XYZ file of C-alpha atoms in Angstrom:
593
model
C 45.212 8.806 -87.057
C 44.729 8.454 -83.282
C 43.919 5.416 -80.839
C 40.568 5.968 -79.083
C 39.559 4.187 -76.092
C 35.446 3.647 -76.171
C 34.176 2.877 -72.614
C 32.006 -0.672 -73.385
C 29.259 -0.181 -70.580
C 30.434 -3.383 -68.167
C 32.871 -4.923 -70.365
C 36.529 -3.673 -70.944
C 36.221 -0.634 -73.264
C 36.979 -1.379 -77.005
C 40.761 -0.248 -78.489
C 39.975 1.889 -82.207
C 42.374 2.921 -84.042
C 40.561 5.664 -86.076
C 41.066 9.013 -88.253
C 39.556 11.966 -88.677
C 38.616 13.576 -92.270
C 36.189 16.474 -93.423
C 32.763 16.119 -94.734
C 31.032 19.229 -95.977
C 32.584 21.266 -94.091
C 32.425 19.033 -90.714
C 35.066 17.145 -89.016
C 34.137 13.476 -88.867
C 35.736 10.431 -88.077
C 36.053 6.689 -88.966
C 37.374 3.483 -87.802
C 40.196 1.967 -89.282
C 40.987 -1.302 -87.062
C 39.960 -2.682 -84.086
C 42.712 -3.300 -81.704
C 41.124 -4.187 -78.554
C 42.732 -8.057 -78.661
C 46.365 -6.415 -79.055
C 48.794 -6.352 -75.512
C 48.976 -3.041 -73.911
C 52.270 -2.064 -74.208
C 52.064 -2.652 -78.353
C 48.956 -0.475 -78.563
C 50.779 2.394 -76.087
C 53.667 1.952 -78.613
C 51.385 2.603 -81.593
C 49.793 5.120 -79.681
C 53.505 6.882 -79.081
C 54.382 6.432 -83.083
C 51.279 8.267 -83.788
C 52.172 11.132 -81.417
C 55.158 12.022 -83.105
C 57.361 9.369 -80.683
C 60.204 7.036 -81.572
C 60.503 3.554 -81.154
C 63.384 2.222 -79.177
C 65.610 -1.302 -79.085
C 64.217 -4.647 -77.529
C 66.739 -3.807 -74.716
C 65.959 -0.641 -74.182
C 64.149 0.163 -70.840
C 60.417 0.946 -71.913
C 58.690 2.066 -68.951
C 60.953 4.627 -66.424
C 58.878 4.976 -63.167
C 58.858 8.932 -62.108
C 57.121 9.078 -58.785
C 55.048 6.751 -56.627
C 52.842 7.829 -54.399
C 50.869 5.903 -51.944
C 47.093 5.938 -52.897
C 45.122 2.698 -50.986
C 44.406 4.359 -47.828
C 43.526 7.963 -49.624
C 41.256 5.824 -51.999
C 39.411 3.696 -49.300
C 38.833 7.070 -46.831
C 37.788 9.251 -50.085
C 35.728 5.934 -51.631
C 33.706 5.910 -48.120
C 33.382 9.803 -47.888
C 31.762 10.163 -51.529
C 29.629 6.435 -50.682
C 28.007 8.470 -47.908
C 27.064 11.480 -49.936
C 29.421 14.113 -47.660
C 31.015 15.845 -50.643
C 27.733 16.991 -52.085
C 26.361 17.666 -48.566
C 29.922 19.991 -48.275
C 28.958 21.605 -51.343
C 28.507 22.059 -55.374
C 31.028 20.123 -57.362
C 34.052 22.337 -58.689
C 34.368 24.690 -55.530
C 37.751 24.810 -54.441
C 36.767 25.408 -50.917
C 34.859 22.050 -50.466
C 37.525 20.162 -52.138
C 40.237 21.460 -50.437
C 37.678 20.731 -46.740
C 37.197 17.216 -48.115
C 41.292 17.078 -48.626
C 41.792 17.948 -44.919
C 38.850 15.563 -43.848
C 40.662 12.719 -45.380
C 44.356 13.961 -43.930
C 42.971 14.114 -40.575
C 42.674 10.781 -41.090
C 45.420 9.002 -42.806
C 47.833 11.895 -41.711
C 46.802 14.836 -39.102
C 49.341 17.165 -38.531
C 48.880 21.112 -38.811
C 47.928 23.209 -41.752
C 51.321 23.891 -42.921
C 52.003 20.428 -43.028
C 48.855 19.569 -44.433
C 49.264 21.994 -47.230
C 52.989 20.465 -47.937
C 51.431 16.873 -48.279
C 49.068 17.905 -50.357
C 50.880 20.240 -53.168
C 52.095 18.408 -55.848
C 56.058 18.887 -55.570
C 56.383 17.576 -52.006
C 53.222 15.502 -52.292
C 53.492 12.612 -49.414
C 50.401 10.313 -50.972
C 48.012 10.871 -54.073
C 45.470 12.843 -52.185
C 46.103 16.082 -54.097
C 46.474 14.321 -57.312
C 43.684 12.404 -56.786
C 40.885 15.745 -56.418
C 42.904 17.368 -58.906
C 43.808 20.156 -56.479
C 47.191 21.687 -58.000
C 48.991 23.500 -55.940
C 48.613 24.088 -52.693
C 49.385 26.160 -49.707
C 48.408 26.794 -46.173
C 47.021 30.263 -46.769
C 44.288 28.307 -48.855
C 43.374 26.091 -46.005
C 42.879 28.591 -44.109
C 40.361 30.137 -46.258
C 38.627 26.882 -46.917
C 38.331 26.514 -42.934
C 36.759 29.488 -42.432
C 34.362 28.862 -45.559
C 34.110 25.317 -43.468
C 32.746 26.895 -40.105
C 30.345 29.523 -42.200
C 28.684 26.097 -43.311
C 28.819 23.708 -40.074
C 24.819 24.760 -39.187
C 24.221 23.774 -42.586
C 25.917 20.986 -42.510
C 25.064 19.835 -39.179
C 21.786 20.154 -40.084
C 21.526 18.072 -42.939
C 23.317 15.269 -40.601
C 20.678 15.320 -38.159
C 18.090 14.930 -40.702
C 19.920 11.800 -41.978
C 20.739 10.272 -38.555
C 18.371 11.774 -35.970
C 14.626 11.578 -36.367
C 11.602 12.618 -33.538
C 11.590 10.027 -30.744
C 15.072 9.061 -31.225
C 17.877 8.493 -28.451
C 20.392 11.430 -28.242
C 23.482 11.109 -26.733
C 25.383 13.952 -25.107
C 29.120 14.169 -23.747
C 31.496 16.919 -22.896
C 35.364 16.548 -23.492
C 38.137 18.564 -23.513
C 41.117 20.137 -25.219
C 44.424 21.918 -24.373
C 45.414 25.063 -27.164
C 48.921 26.756 -27.919
C 49.281 29.795 -27.268
C 47.094 32.430 -25.927
C 45.818 34.833 -27.989
C 42.404 32.884 -28.434
C 39.077 34.073 -26.514
C 37.911 30.633 -26.394
C 41.088 29.630 -24.715
C 40.518 29.945 -20.852
C 41.814 27.727 -17.584
C 39.142 24.800 -16.442
C 39.238 21.198 -15.587
C 41.896 20.131 -17.275
C 41.119 15.724 -18.587
C 44.340 16.255 -21.060
C 46.937 16.163 -17.809
C 48.185 19.577 -19.070
C 49.070 21.794 -16.234
C 48.956 25.269 -16.917
C 48.139 25.299 -20.593
C 44.901 27.469 -21.739
C 41.962 24.887 -22.711
C 38.531 24.910 -24.797
C 35.553 22.595 -23.830
C 33.332 20.659 -26.452
C 30.814 18.791 -26.532
C 29.353 16.036 -28.963
C 26.083 15.111 -30.299
C 25.437 11.750 -31.374
C 22.719 9.722 -32.729
C 21.848 6.149 -30.918
C 24.337 4.521 -32.577
C 27.068 6.705 -31.587
C 27.352 8.322 -35.018
C 28.203 11.647 -34.730
C 26.140 14.762 -35.806
C 27.087 18.158 -34.220
C 29.660 19.428 -31.899
C 30.054 22.866 -30.322
C 33.242 24.656 -28.888
C 32.737 26.485 -25.300
C 35.454 28.320 -23.533
C 37.633 26.291 -21.298
C 36.413 27.154 -18.177
C 32.586 26.204 -18.730
C 31.193 23.671 -16.211
C 29.515 20.587 -18.264
C 26.318 21.377 -17.472
C 26.627 24.588 -18.652
C 26.540 23.505 -22.425
C 23.255 21.921 -22.067
C 21.227 24.873 -22.721
C 23.085 24.909 -26.451
C 22.572 21.568 -27.250
C 18.381 21.838 -26.550
C 18.244 24.971 -28.309
C 19.721 23.252 -31.461
C 17.829 20.007 -31.056
C 14.458 21.924 -30.963
C 15.406 24.729 -33.225
C 18.148 23.956 -35.961
C 17.274 20.330 -36.581
C 12.942 21.010 -35.821
C 13.043 17.833 -33.438
C 9.457 18.287 -31.602
C 11.068 15.434 -29.298
C 13.888 13.304 -28.266
C 15.488 11.648 -25.152
C 18.680 13.274 -24.283
C 20.932 10.855 -22.549
C 24.069 12.508 -20.494
C 26.317 11.358 -17.899
C 25.622 12.247 -13.993
C 27.857 15.096 -14.065
C 25.666 16.390 -17.199
C 21.879 16.147 -16.592
C 21.516 17.732 -12.883
C 18.194 18.091 -10.943
C 19.001 22.266 -11.750
C 19.155 21.663 -15.143
C 16.272 19.155 -15.512
C 14.139 21.816 -14.153
C 15.414 24.884 -15.873
C 15.990 23.662 -19.384
C 15.252 20.019 -20.038
C 11.917 19.639 -18.639
C 10.536 23.530 -20.284
C 12.092 21.984 -23.429
C 9.450 19.208 -23.481
C 12.475 16.775 -23.520
C 12.904 13.151 -22.164
C 15.786 12.646 -20.558
C 18.062 9.200 -18.860
C 20.694 10.220 -16.898
C 22.496 8.231 -13.284
C 22.379 9.415 -9.513
C 25.422 10.728 -8.033
C 26.814 8.461 -5.173
C 25.534 10.797 -2.311
C 22.361 10.823 -3.731
C 22.628 6.880 -3.675
C 23.700 6.871 0.044
C 20.318 8.665 0.548
C 18.099 6.499 -1.274
C 19.740 3.482 0.597
C 20.031 5.364 4.258
C 15.981 6.192 3.661
C 15.090 2.721 3.381
C 14.076 3.023 -0.588
C 17.516 1.178 -1.733
C 17.592 -1.810 -0.050
C 20.863 -4.395 -0.382
C 18.368 -7.588 -0.405
C 16.836 -6.333 -3.702
C 20.060 -8.113 -5.355
C 19.737 -11.728 -3.634
C 19.284 -13.194 -7.168
C 19.352 -10.605 -9.431
C 21.185 -7.396 -10.837
C 18.799 -5.244 -11.672
C 15.350 -3.295 -9.970
C 13.245 -1.153 -10.583
C 12.607 1.715 -7.161
C 10.391 4.626 -6.271
C 11.105 7.374 -4.108
C 9.153 10.787 -3.201
C 12.351 12.557 -3.750
C 12.006 11.277 -7.583
C 8.499 12.095 -8.268
C 7.317 11.111 -12.005
C 10.364 9.307 -12.716
C 11.556 6.011 -12.890
C 15.000 4.725 -10.986
C 16.671 1.387 -12.119
C 18.942 -0.044 -9.619
C 22.160 -2.036 -10.878
C 24.647 -4.093 -8.816
C 27.388 -5.485 -11.027
C 29.879 -7.981 -9.038
C 32.730 -7.116 -11.174
C 32.546 -3.567 -11.073
C 32.018 -4.301 -6.922
C 35.362 -6.272 -6.720
C 36.932 -3.689 -8.722
C 35.741 -0.450 -6.626
C 37.076 -2.499 -3.550
C 40.233 -3.975 -4.776
C 41.285 0.231 -5.883
C 39.899 1.374 -2.364
C 42.074 -1.033 -0.177
C 45.610 -0.202 -2.720
C 44.573 3.740 -2.355
C 43.891 2.932 1.492
C 47.217 0.994 1.619
C 49.268 3.408 0.055
C 48.002 6.441 2.015
C 49.043 4.670 5.030
C 52.285 3.919 3.772
C 53.051 7.762 3.113
C 51.186 8.328 6.784
C 53.585 6.508 8.088
C 56.607 7.990 6.661
C 55.591 11.079 8.001
C 54.415 9.499 11.370
C 58.008 8.516 11.620
C 59.662 11.874 10.695
C 57.661 13.149 13.615
C 58.760 10.730 16.449
C 62.760 10.408 15.252
C 65.374 11.536 17.568
C 67.620 13.405 15.247
C 65.618 16.652 13.652
C 62.184 15.350 13.834
C 59.480 17.108 12.120
C 58.145 19.606 14.610
C 55.113 22.070 14.235
C 51.045 21.473 13.789
C 51.526 23.302 10.175
C 54.530 21.788 8.735
C 53.019 18.587 9.603
C 49.335 19.494 8.216
C 51.018 20.441 5.004
C 52.743 17.021 4.544
C 49.680 15.450 5.576
C 47.353 17.189 3.385
C 49.468 16.480 0.495
C 49.427 12.459 0.970
C 45.445 12.864 1.597
C 45.071 15.227 -1.068
C 47.464 12.822 -3.681
C 45.059 9.979 -2.741
C 41.889 11.317 -1.989
C 41.454 8.844 0.777
C 40.772 12.218 3.668
C 37.069 10.885 4.374
C 38.246 7.090 5.350
C 41.034 8.148 7.798
C 40.974 9.959 11.232
C 43.753 12.317 11.899
C 45.535 13.767 14.973
C 48.272 16.384 13.740
C 50.169 18.313 17.374
C 52.897 20.535 17.830
C 55.245 17.568 18.241
C 52.987 14.114 17.908
C 50.540 13.157 14.756
C 48.462 10.105 14.780
C 45.940 8.233 11.879
C 43.916 5.136 11.822
C 41.265 4.417 9.593
C 37.331 5.126 9.781
C 36.292 1.543 9.684
C 32.201 2.303 9.695
C 32.711 5.010 7.093
C 34.532 2.336 4.875
C 32.315 -0.386 5.482
C 29.104 2.157 4.505
C 31.123 3.099 1.299
C 31.986 -0.633 0.458
C 28.037 -2.192 1.022
C 27.039 0.006 -2.340
C 30.363 -1.010 -4.109
C 29.008 -1.912 -7.425
C 25.762 -0.342 -7.015
C 24.621 2.791 -9.755
C 21.201 3.820 -10.433
C 19.561 4.951 -13.408
C 16.817 7.541 -13.591
C 14.144 8.842 -16.846
C 11.830 10.561 -17.154
C 10.258 7.885 -19.641
C 7.581 5.760 -18.862
C 8.398 1.614 -19.088
C 5.893 1.949 -21.829
C 8.458 3.549 -23.751
C 11.469 1.692 -22.837
C 11.866 -1.020 -19.879
C 14.447 -1.611 -17.118
C 17.086 -3.125 -19.354
C 16.744 -0.703 -22.804
C 16.977 2.301 -20.499
C 20.178 0.805 -18.493
C 21.682 -0.305 -22.359
C 20.785 3.424 -23.195
C 22.922 5.034 -20.504
C 25.415 2.469 -21.241
C 25.531 3.527 -24.650
C 27.304 6.894 -23.540
C 30.520 4.854 -24.076
C 30.156 5.206 -27.801
C 30.567 8.787 -27.028
C 33.530 8.185 -24.934
C 35.326 5.996 -27.595
C 34.399 9.271 -29.834
C 36.720 11.631 -27.723
C 39.458 9.434 -26.999
C 40.047 8.875 -31.304
C 39.247 12.482 -31.885
C 41.841 13.371 -29.177
C 44.531 10.991 -29.443
C 44.232 7.879 -31.598
C 42.964 8.447 -34.954
C 42.072 12.346 -35.327
C 44.963 14.243 -33.468
C 42.571 17.213 -32.119
C 44.825 18.427 -30.046
C 47.249 20.707 -29.422
C 44.983 23.592 -31.162
C 47.342 26.130 -32.856
C 44.895 28.512 -34.032
C 44.593 31.627 -32.648
C 40.916 32.854 -33.376
C 37.673 31.797 -31.888
C 35.784 30.838 -35.362
C 39.048 29.119 -36.556
C 39.000 26.731 -33.543
C 35.807 26.241 -34.122
C 35.918 25.477 -37.531
C 39.008 23.093 -36.768
C 36.711 21.205 -33.657
C 33.971 20.500 -36.472
C 36.880 19.742 -39.314
C 38.226 16.899 -36.971
C 34.665 15.465 -36.137
C 33.722 15.575 -39.740
C 36.455 13.357 -39.675
C 35.262 10.596 -36.927
C 31.969 10.527 -38.830
C 33.855 9.239 -41.742
C 36.298 7.017 -39.723
C 32.715 5.646 -37.734
C 31.069 4.321 -41.037
C 34.600 3.374 -42.126
C 34.818 1.185 -39.655
C 31.032 0.048 -39.657
C 31.933 -1.312 -43.663
C 35.570 -2.752 -42.538
C 34.252 -4.643 -39.454
C 34.939 -7.965 -41.010
C 38.869 -6.822 -41.561
C 38.994 -5.440 -38.051
C 39.050 -6.476 -34.826
C 35.525 -4.817 -34.206
C 32.672 -6.682 -33.250
C 30.835 -7.994 -36.397
C 27.753 -10.056 -34.580
C 25.916 -8.116 -32.380
C 23.199 -10.413 -32.305
C 25.136 -13.181 -30.985
C 27.284 -10.622 -28.634
C 23.787 -9.295 -26.839
C 22.927 -13.418 -26.579
C 25.890 -14.571 -24.814
C 25.526 -11.682 -22.378
C 23.756 -12.579 -19.085
C 22.096 -8.835 -18.609
C 22.278 -5.711 -19.779
C 24.030 -5.005 -16.001
C 27.169 -7.372 -16.546
C 29.966 -6.963 -18.669
C 29.785 -7.002 -22.834
C 30.540 -10.338 -24.024
C 32.065 -10.579 -27.650
C 30.561 -12.863 -30.220
C 32.501 -16.520 -30.745
C 33.311 -14.929 -34.290
C 35.196 -11.939 -32.806
C 36.524 -14.173 -29.723
C 38.588 -16.157 -33.050
C 39.761 -13.351 -34.813
C 40.922 -12.378 -31.629
C 43.079 -15.512 -31.044
C 44.077 -16.436 -34.333
C 44.283 -12.974 -35.586
C 42.653 -14.055 -39.106
C 39.311 -13.454 -40.615
C 37.014 -16.149 -41.435
C 38.357 -16.211 -45.357
C 42.126 -16.144 -44.005
C 43.043 -12.771 -44.009
C 45.031 -10.788 -41.905
C 42.929 -8.909 -39.119
C 43.906 -5.204 -38.412
C 43.557 -2.214 -36.266
C 42.029 0.557 -37.783
C 45.667 2.765 -38.368
C 47.360 -0.425 -39.157
C 44.895 -1.368 -42.140
C 45.372 2.257 -43.113
C 48.825 1.692 -43.345
C 48.489 -1.419 -45.242
C 46.442 0.140 -47.639
C 48.992 3.111 -48.007
C 51.502 0.160 -49.610
C 49.234 0.214 -52.930
C 50.551 3.136 -54.628
C 49.698 5.290 -57.889
C 52.569 5.257 -60.247
C 53.339 7.944 -63.051
C 55.896 6.227 -65.167
C 56.832 7.312 -68.917
C 58.044 5.179 -72.063
C 61.307 5.591 -73.468
C 59.575 6.049 -76.771
C 58.434 8.947 -75.768
C 59.040 10.792 -72.119
C 56.530 13.555 -72.680
C 54.066 10.866 -72.904
C 52.907 10.038 -68.677
C 51.411 6.806 -67.683
C 49.286 6.458 -64.569
C 49.358 2.940 -63.388
C 48.702 1.007 -60.168
C 50.482 -1.867 -58.024
C 48.889 -4.723 -57.862
C 46.248 -4.701 -54.654
C 46.478 -7.784 -52.295
C 43.348 -9.733 -50.857
C 43.043 -7.201 -48.074
C 43.214 -3.791 -50.458
C 40.318 -5.251 -53.067
C 38.179 -5.778 -50.171
C 38.261 -1.919 -48.949
C 35.902 0.484 -50.293
C 37.508 2.423 -53.198
C 37.498 5.969 -54.945
C 36.829 5.764 -57.962
C 37.521 9.013 -59.983
C 34.476 11.182 -61.764
C 31.962 8.678 -59.572
C 29.486 9.700 -57.441
C 27.576 7.090 -55.747
C 23.974 7.624 -54.545
C 23.685 4.926 -52.067
C 22.002 5.873 -48.373
C 24.833 6.112 -46.013
C 23.912 2.836 -43.685
C 25.986 0.954 -40.949
C 25.879 -2.356 -42.899
C 29.070 -4.275 -42.229
C 27.891 -6.721 -45.139
C 30.540 -7.616 -47.856
C 28.792 -7.386 -50.706
C 28.409 -3.132 -49.634
C 32.407 -2.988 -49.165
C 32.638 -4.891 -52.845
C 30.098 -2.221 -54.768
C 32.804 0.202 -54.031
C 35.342 0.254 -57.127
C 38.504 2.094 -58.450
């Protein structure tokens, strides 16, 4: 005899006592009793007896906990990943490399670490959470992770193509920006010295360009040598959009340092793409001096469209943000005052009676260090001699720069009927979502840096793995927005904004979450990382019974209200819903253990 659990559609499973018998050479089974109404502990006790175990005394410890592993954050990330269909997109079920890549993606979100540390966290003997057990990985070592990383690198083009089919279409906005991260070691051929955004002087680095859909969802990423200038990365992205993604026409959105006139003439226009970018400060100053840009345009508005013969066939949308103007004026005055204070110290050293500073070269060296530190050389007249030094502000130059405070000019090849002025400015401002992705990738969540890999293919695969982790995070944030400080009522927030030029406003719902620290249903509001930490307290427990120590039970702690609302992984379940960006509760609750 044995006890069998029979699935019963949407009802609890039927617990049946059965026995096997032979009938004409065939093995059949019959039901002796229905135990569904029995308490679980009695059922398990009977199961133990049937397996040859013994029943202890009533006061004997019946359940012995052997191990408890954090599980809730694993279930949430893995549930989102599978709901998006990313597991099926990476490879077929049963492929170990695919399962290891999924494990590395999830680990990047819940405990970013080196491949060696990740292998130890996944291995059953040294597991830090339930991820390895949930995926059935068994024993894991770092060499396997490197093999899986190489496997992922070979599939990058195919995976990006599949992501593009989901999130990009002809005529859509494509956001593109570039960042960099430093490496440890000197062996990788991509590692070069370049413009260091990380503030790590003396470190070699790589550059990588991130391609996102209009809503900020990452679609593709590419790593370049560390000395590659930002505009030089653009050709590869255009080729990717046109050939790999097979999109005849998209609108490329990039910042003023990325989409330059040279790149427009040489690459973007010949490819037949439209674009949205902005003018640099010298170009804005030229427009003002030529009379095309007049400050009287902003007497009663903050946005105006102008034309200029220097930009034929283009739309120029001039914006003036008073808040930005005040901030730039404040910052300039602070820098001018700091520069004057440091220059006054040098002037005093030149004038002092005891051991005065002498020599034109020595004085110039100290003065150069000061003006380079504060970047204010253009606003000062400096007089340096063998035994004298004097300085004063260039009032006219400062006033001319101040007149353009808060002014920026968006330029585009799109006609107004395709995208009006406000929508065009909004599209350019959406580049902030790519900057948010870089912050998450580099420091806040994913910790892409520092990079320890030595070969270019593995560096590229590591960068791609981190992008996939942020792809999962992007969708998790959308689904979990009601539980986070993130905005949920975007329409109300847009309605509260005076204009697209003004600073973005938060909706009343978001302000309420911010001030009270509670959701509308009374639950605590979290940041993304603190929510993962809260979910991690939901544990997966391995226990045995005193009746039979060889029989291992898998139990879970009772979820809190917050843990009940998070997306969860269901073993053996592969949802087929489309990965939309809806944040409603029904979608969250549709994912079950």
